[in-house]
PDB file of C-alpha atoms in Angstrom:
ATOM      1  CA  MET A 186      -0.091   0.038  -0.154  1.00 43.00           C
ATOM      2  CA  GLN A 187       1.667   3.211  -1.213  1.00 47.00           C
ATOM      3  CA  GLN A 188      -0.066   6.302  -0.831  1.00 61.00           C
ATOM      4  CA  SER A 189       0.504   8.480  -3.893  1.00 73.00           C
ATOM      5  CA  PHE A 190       2.848  11.403  -3.233  1.00 89.00           C
ATOM      6  CA  LYS A 191       3.720  11.891  -6.869  1.00 89.00           C
ATOM      7  CA  ARG A 192       1.802  15.159  -7.154  1.00 91.00           C
ATOM      8  CA  LEU A 193       3.487  17.030  -4.257  1.00 93.00           C
ATOM      9  CA  PHE A 194       5.541  19.904  -5.426  1.00 96.00           C
ATOM     10  CA  PRO A 195       4.664  19.369  -9.171  1.00 95.00           C
ATOM     11  CA  GLU A 196       6.701  22.509 -10.165  1.00 95.00           C
ATOM     12  CA  MET A 197       9.962  21.090  -8.568  1.00 97.00           C
ATOM     13  CA  PRO A 198      12.262  18.523 -10.205  1.00 97.00           C
ATOM     14  CA  ASP A 199      12.969  14.942  -8.710  1.00 96.00           C
ATOM     15  CA  GLU A 200      16.331  15.969  -7.752  1.00 97.00           C
ATOM     16  CA  SER A 201      15.273  18.614  -5.369  1.00 97.00           C
ATOM     17  CA  ARG A 202      16.357  18.295  -1.765  1.00 97.00           C
ATOM     18  CA  VAL A 203      14.077  17.552   1.033  1.00 98.00           C
ATOM     19  CA  TRP A 204      13.807  18.113   4.559  1.00 97.00           C
ATOM     20  CA  THR A 205      11.084  16.713   6.888  1.00 97.00           C
ATOM     21  CA  TYR A 206      10.469  17.506  10.330  1.00 98.00           C
ATOM     22  CA  LEU A 207       7.864  15.347  12.369  1.00 98.00           C
ATOM     23  CA  CYS A 208       5.833  17.105  15.051  1.00 98.00           C
ATOM     24  CA  ASN A 209       5.509  15.245  18.442  1.00 97.00           C
ATOM     25  CA  ARG A 210       1.655  15.656  18.211  1.00 96.00           C
ATOM     26  CA  SER A 211      -0.981  16.325  15.618  1.00 95.00           C
ATOM     27  CA  LEU A 212      -1.601  20.072  15.223  1.00 97.00           C
ATOM     28  CA  ASN A 213      -5.224  21.569  15.395  1.00 97.00           C
ATOM     29  CA  ASP A 214      -6.459  23.430  12.392  1.00 97.00           C
ATOM     30  CA  GLN A 215      -5.686  26.770  13.753  1.00 97.00           C
ATOM     31  CA  GLU A 216      -2.130  25.809  14.394  1.00 98.00           C
ATOM     32  CA  ALA A 217      -1.796  24.018  10.974  1.00 98.00           C
ATOM     33  CA  ASN A 218      -2.970  27.254   9.066  1.00 97.00           C
ATOM     34  CA  LEU A 219      -0.704  29.418  10.995  1.00 97.00           C
ATOM     35  CA  ILE A 220       2.167  27.065  10.052  1.00 98.00           C
ATOM     36  CA  GLU A 221       1.037  26.826   6.421  1.00 98.00           C
ATOM     37  CA  ASN A 222       1.297  30.551   6.224  1.00 98.00           C
ATOM     38  CA  GLN A 223       4.605  30.699   7.940  1.00 98.00           C
ATOM     39  CA  ILE A 224       6.222  28.064   5.454  1.00 98.00           C
ATOM     40  CA  LYS A 225       4.819  30.160   2.492  1.00 98.00           C
ATOM     41  CA  THR A 226       6.370  33.313   3.899  1.00 98.00           C
ATOM     42  CA  PHE A 227       9.684  31.594   4.986  1.00 98.00           C
ATOM     43  CA  THR A 228      10.164  29.653   1.426  1.00 98.00           C
ATOM     44  CA  GLY A 229       9.387  32.743  -0.344  1.00 97.00           C
ATOM     45  CA  SER A 230      12.243  34.688   1.306  1.00 97.00           C
ATOM     46  CA  TRP A 231      14.644  31.886   1.888  1.00 97.00           C
ATOM     47  CA  LYS A 232      18.272  32.613   0.342  1.00 95.00           C
ATOM     48  CA  ALA A 233      21.631  31.192   0.032  1.00 95.00           C
ATOM     49  CA  HIS A 234      24.404  33.654   0.009  1.00 92.00           C
ATOM     50  CA  GLN A 235      21.864  36.620  -0.696  1.00 93.00           C
ATOM     51  CA  LYS A 236      20.414  34.840  -3.724  1.00 95.00           C
ATOM     52  CA  PRO A 237      16.716  33.552  -3.642  1.00 96.00           C
ATOM     53  CA  LEU A 238      16.259  29.858  -3.281  1.00 97.00           C
ATOM     54  CA  CYS A 239      13.508  28.119  -5.569  1.00 97.00           C
ATOM     55  CA  ALA A 240      11.830  26.639  -2.605  1.00 98.00           C
ATOM     56  CA  ASN A 241       8.615  25.411  -1.374  1.00 98.00           C
ATOM     57  CA  GLY A 242       6.946  23.651   1.605  1.00 98.00           C
ATOM     58  CA  GLN A 243       3.969  22.166   3.025  1.00 97.00           C
ATOM     59  CA  LEU A 244       2.509  20.840   6.203  1.00 97.00           C
ATOM     60  CA  LEU A 245       1.097  17.377   5.553  1.00 95.00           C
ATOM     61  CA  PHE A 246      -1.149  15.450   8.011  1.00 93.00           C
ATOM     62  CA  ASN A 247      -1.210  18.449  10.255  1.00 96.00           C
ATOM     63  CA  GLN A 248       2.194  16.830  11.729  1.00 96.00           C
ATOM     64  CA  TYR A 249       4.868  16.932   8.840  1.00 96.00           C
ATOM     65  CA  ILE A 250       6.636  19.905   7.908  1.00 98.00           C
ATOM     66  CA  VAL A 251       8.305  19.312   4.471  1.00 98.00           C
ATOM     67  CA  LEU A 252      10.689  21.918   2.775  1.00 98.00           C
ATOM     68  CA  VAL A 253      11.948  21.439  -0.527  1.00 98.00           C
ATOM     69  CA  VAL A 254      14.920  23.112  -2.671  1.00 98.00           C
ATOM     70  CA  ASP A 255      15.519  23.116  -6.346  1.00 97.00           C
ATOM     71  CA  GLU A 256      19.333  23.259  -6.390  1.00 96.00           C
ATOM     72  CA  SER A 257      19.619  23.364  -9.991  1.00 95.00           C
ATOM     73  CA  ILE A 258      18.810  27.024  -9.802  1.00 93.00           C
ATOM     74  CA  GLU A 259      20.823  27.779  -6.866  1.00 94.00           C
ATOM     75  CA  ARG A 260      22.545  25.487  -4.477  1.00 95.00           C
ATOM     76  CA  ILE A 261      21.646  25.801  -0.653  1.00 95.00           C
ATOM     77  CA  SER A 262      24.290  26.623   1.781  1.00 94.00           C
ATOM     78  CA  GLY A 263      25.154  25.729   5.370  1.00 94.00           C
ATOM     79  CA  CYS A 264      23.927  28.980   6.440  1.00 94.00           C
ATOM     80  CA  SER A 265      20.618  28.434   4.606  1.00 95.00           C
ATOM     81  CA  ILE A 266      20.122  25.234   6.094  1.00 95.00           C
ATOM     82  CA  ASP A 267      20.616  26.712   9.511  1.00 96.00           C
ATOM     83  CA  SER A 268      18.176  29.352   8.872  1.00 96.00           C
ATOM     84  CA  SER A 269      15.537  26.595   7.942  1.00 97.00           C
ATOM     85  CA  VAL A 270      16.446  24.956  11.120  1.00 97.00           C
ATOM     86  CA  HIS A 271      16.019  28.136  12.980  1.00 98.00           C
ATOM     87  CA  PHE A 272      12.480  28.632  11.382  1.00 98.00           C
ATOM     88  CA  VAL A 273      11.395  25.336  12.695  1.00 98.00           C
ATOM     89  CA  LYS A 274      12.667  26.063  16.011  1.00 98.00           C
ATOM     90  CA  MET A 275      10.583  29.273  16.067  1.00 97.00           C
ATOM     91  CA  ILE A 276       7.556  27.428  15.305  1.00 98.00           C
ATOM     92  CA  GLU A 277       8.504  24.863  18.116  1.00 97.00           C
ATOM     93  CA  ASN A 278       8.984  27.676  20.660  1.00 97.00           C
ATOM     94  CA  HIS A 279       5.632  29.597  19.668  1.00 97.00           C
ATOM     95  CA  LEU A 280       3.455  26.527  19.655  1.00 97.00           C
ATOM     96  CA  GLU A 281       5.218  24.478  22.441  1.00 97.00           C
ATOM     97  CA  VAL A 282       5.978  21.428  20.394  1.00 98.00           C
ATOM     98  CA  ASP A 283       8.723  19.406  19.282  1.00 98.00           C
ATOM     99  CA  PHE A 284       9.875  18.720  15.545  1.00 97.00           C
ATOM    100  CA  PHE A 285      13.350  17.458  16.340  1.00 97.00           C
ATOM    101  CA  ASN A 286      12.963  14.237  18.362  1.00 95.00           C
ATOM    102  CA  ARG A 287      14.145  11.736  16.039  1.00 91.00           C
ATOM    103  CA  LEU A 288      13.001   8.756  18.051  1.00 93.00           C
ATOM    104  CA  ASN A 289       9.261   9.672  16.959  1.00 95.00           C
ATOM    105  CA  VAL A 290       8.228   8.028  13.550  1.00 94.00           C
ATOM    106  CA  LEU A 291       4.773   8.365  11.911  1.00 95.00           C
ATOM    107  CA  VAL A 292       2.976   5.074  11.308  1.00 94.00           C
ATOM    108  CA  LEU A 293       0.117   4.704   8.873  1.00 91.00           C
ATOM    109  CA  LYS A 294      -2.138   1.985  10.569  1.00 87.00           C
ATOM    110  CA  ASN A 295      -5.485   1.413   8.773  1.00 85.00           C
ATOM    111  CA  GLU A 296      -5.294   4.764   6.845  1.00 84.00           C
ATOM    112  CA  THR A 297      -4.731   6.719  10.018  1.00 89.00           C
ATOM    113  CA  PRO A 298      -1.319   8.388  10.916  1.00 92.00           C
ATOM    114  CA  LYS A 299      -0.116   7.523  14.157  1.00 93.00           C
ATOM    115  CA  LEU A 300       2.960   8.952  16.266  1.00 95.00           C
ATOM    116  CA  VAL A 301       4.950   6.025  17.449  1.00 94.00           C
ATOM    117  CA  SER A 302       8.356   5.733  19.340  1.00 93.00           C
ATOM    118  CA  TYR A 303      11.005   4.162  17.302  1.00 89.00           C
ATOM    119  CA  HIS A 304      11.553   1.648  20.286  1.00 88.00           C
ATOM    120  CA  ASP A 305       7.869   0.380  19.701  1.00 89.00           C
ATOM    121  CA  ILE A 306       7.991  -0.035  15.793  1.00 87.00           C
ATOM    122  CA  GLY A 307       8.126  -3.850  16.288  1.00 83.00           C
ATOM    123  CA  SER A 308       4.489  -3.842  17.219  1.00 86.00           C
ATOM    124  CA  TYR A 309       3.472  -2.485  14.126  1.00 88.00           C
ATOM    125  CA  LYS A 310       4.671  -5.050  11.514  1.00 86.00           C
ATOM    126  CA  GLY A 311       2.592  -5.312   8.617  1.00 86.00           C
ATOM    127  CA  ASP A 312       1.813  -1.367   8.632  1.00 90.00           C
ATOM    128  CA  PHE A 313       3.487   1.595   7.281  1.00 90.00           C
ATOM    129  CA  VAL A 314       6.039   4.071   8.187  1.00 91.00           C
ATOM    130  CA  PHE A 315       6.983   7.452   6.912  1.00 93.00           C
ATOM    131  CA  ASN A 316      10.645   7.101   5.906  1.00 91.00           C
ATOM    132  CA  PRO A 317      12.415   9.877   7.858  1.00 90.00           C
ATOM    133  CA  ARG A 318      15.584   9.249   6.040  1.00 90.00           C
ATOM    134  CA  ILE A 319      14.495  10.668   2.557  1.00 94.00           C
ATOM    135  CA  GLU A 320      16.657  13.338   0.976  1.00 95.00           C
ATOM    136  CA  SER A 321      15.206  14.014  -2.446  1.00 97.00           C
ATOM    137  CA  LEU A 322      11.941  14.749  -3.881  1.00 97.00           C
ATOM    138  CA  ASN A 323      11.914  11.680  -5.891  1.00 96.00           C
ATOM    139  CA  GLU A 324      12.380   9.615  -2.706  1.00 96.00           C
ATOM    140  CA  LEU A 325       9.489  11.632  -1.241  1.00 96.00           C
ATOM    141  CA  ARG A 326       7.387  11.038  -4.280  1.00 94.00           C
ATOM    142  CA  GLU A 327       8.409   7.338  -4.842  1.00 92.00           C
ATOM    143  CA  ASN A 328       9.380   5.818  -1.498  1.00 90.00           C
ATOM    144  CA  TRP A 329       8.194   7.895   1.567  1.00 91.00           C
ATOM    145  CA  LEU A 330       5.771   5.345   2.868  1.00 90.00           C
ATOM    146  CA  VAL A 331       7.317   2.087   3.191  1.00 88.00           C
ATOM    147  CA  GLY A 332       6.157  -1.134   4.832  1.00 86.00           C
ATOM    148  CA  ILE A 333       7.681  -1.604   8.269  1.00 88.00           C
ATOM    149  CA  LYS A 334       8.873  -5.145   7.246  1.00 80.00           C
ATOM    150  CA  ASP A 335      10.697  -3.480   4.288  1.00 57.00           C
ATOM    151  CA  ALA A 336      12.252  -0.529   6.108  1.00 54.00           C
ATOM    152  CA  PRO A 337      15.926  -1.030   6.064  1.00 55.00           C
ATOM    153  CA  TYR A 338      16.352   0.683   9.723  1.00 60.00           C
ATOM    154  CA  PHE A 339      13.808  -1.053  11.474  1.00 55.00           C
TER     155      PHE A 339
END
C-alpha cells in the first residue's frame, strides 16, 4: 500500500533536496493554518548567499513539515540550512511542540497516521512508516511510505 505522493510539489524537479520535520503531536486546524502561512512566507524569502532559493514547503497530515529546494537554480548553503532549522525551532517555541525528536516516527495504521516511538515499531509489523531518511523529492514521491517489514532501519 503506497499512498501517492507523486503530485507533491509538481513545479519542482525530482532531484530537489527535501527536509522533513515530524511534530510530536498532531496540530489543530488553527495551528496548521498558522504554520502553512509561515512556511509560505519562509520559503518565499529563503536565500543562500543573498540569492533567492527556488523553494517550497507544506505541512502534511497536520504533523509533518516538508521543505523542498531546487538546487539546479541555486545551491543551498550551510547558513541557509541553518536558517531553516531556526525557522522550525521558532515554530516549536511558539506552539510548544517538538519537531526534532528523531525517536518519533509516523506510522500509517488502517489509513490513519499515528505517532510512535522508534522503540515500539516492532508492534506495527505489516503497517507502514513514513521514511524519515529521505533526502530528495524523488524519494518523497516514490518511497516516502514504506512497509515496516521493508524499512531497512527497523
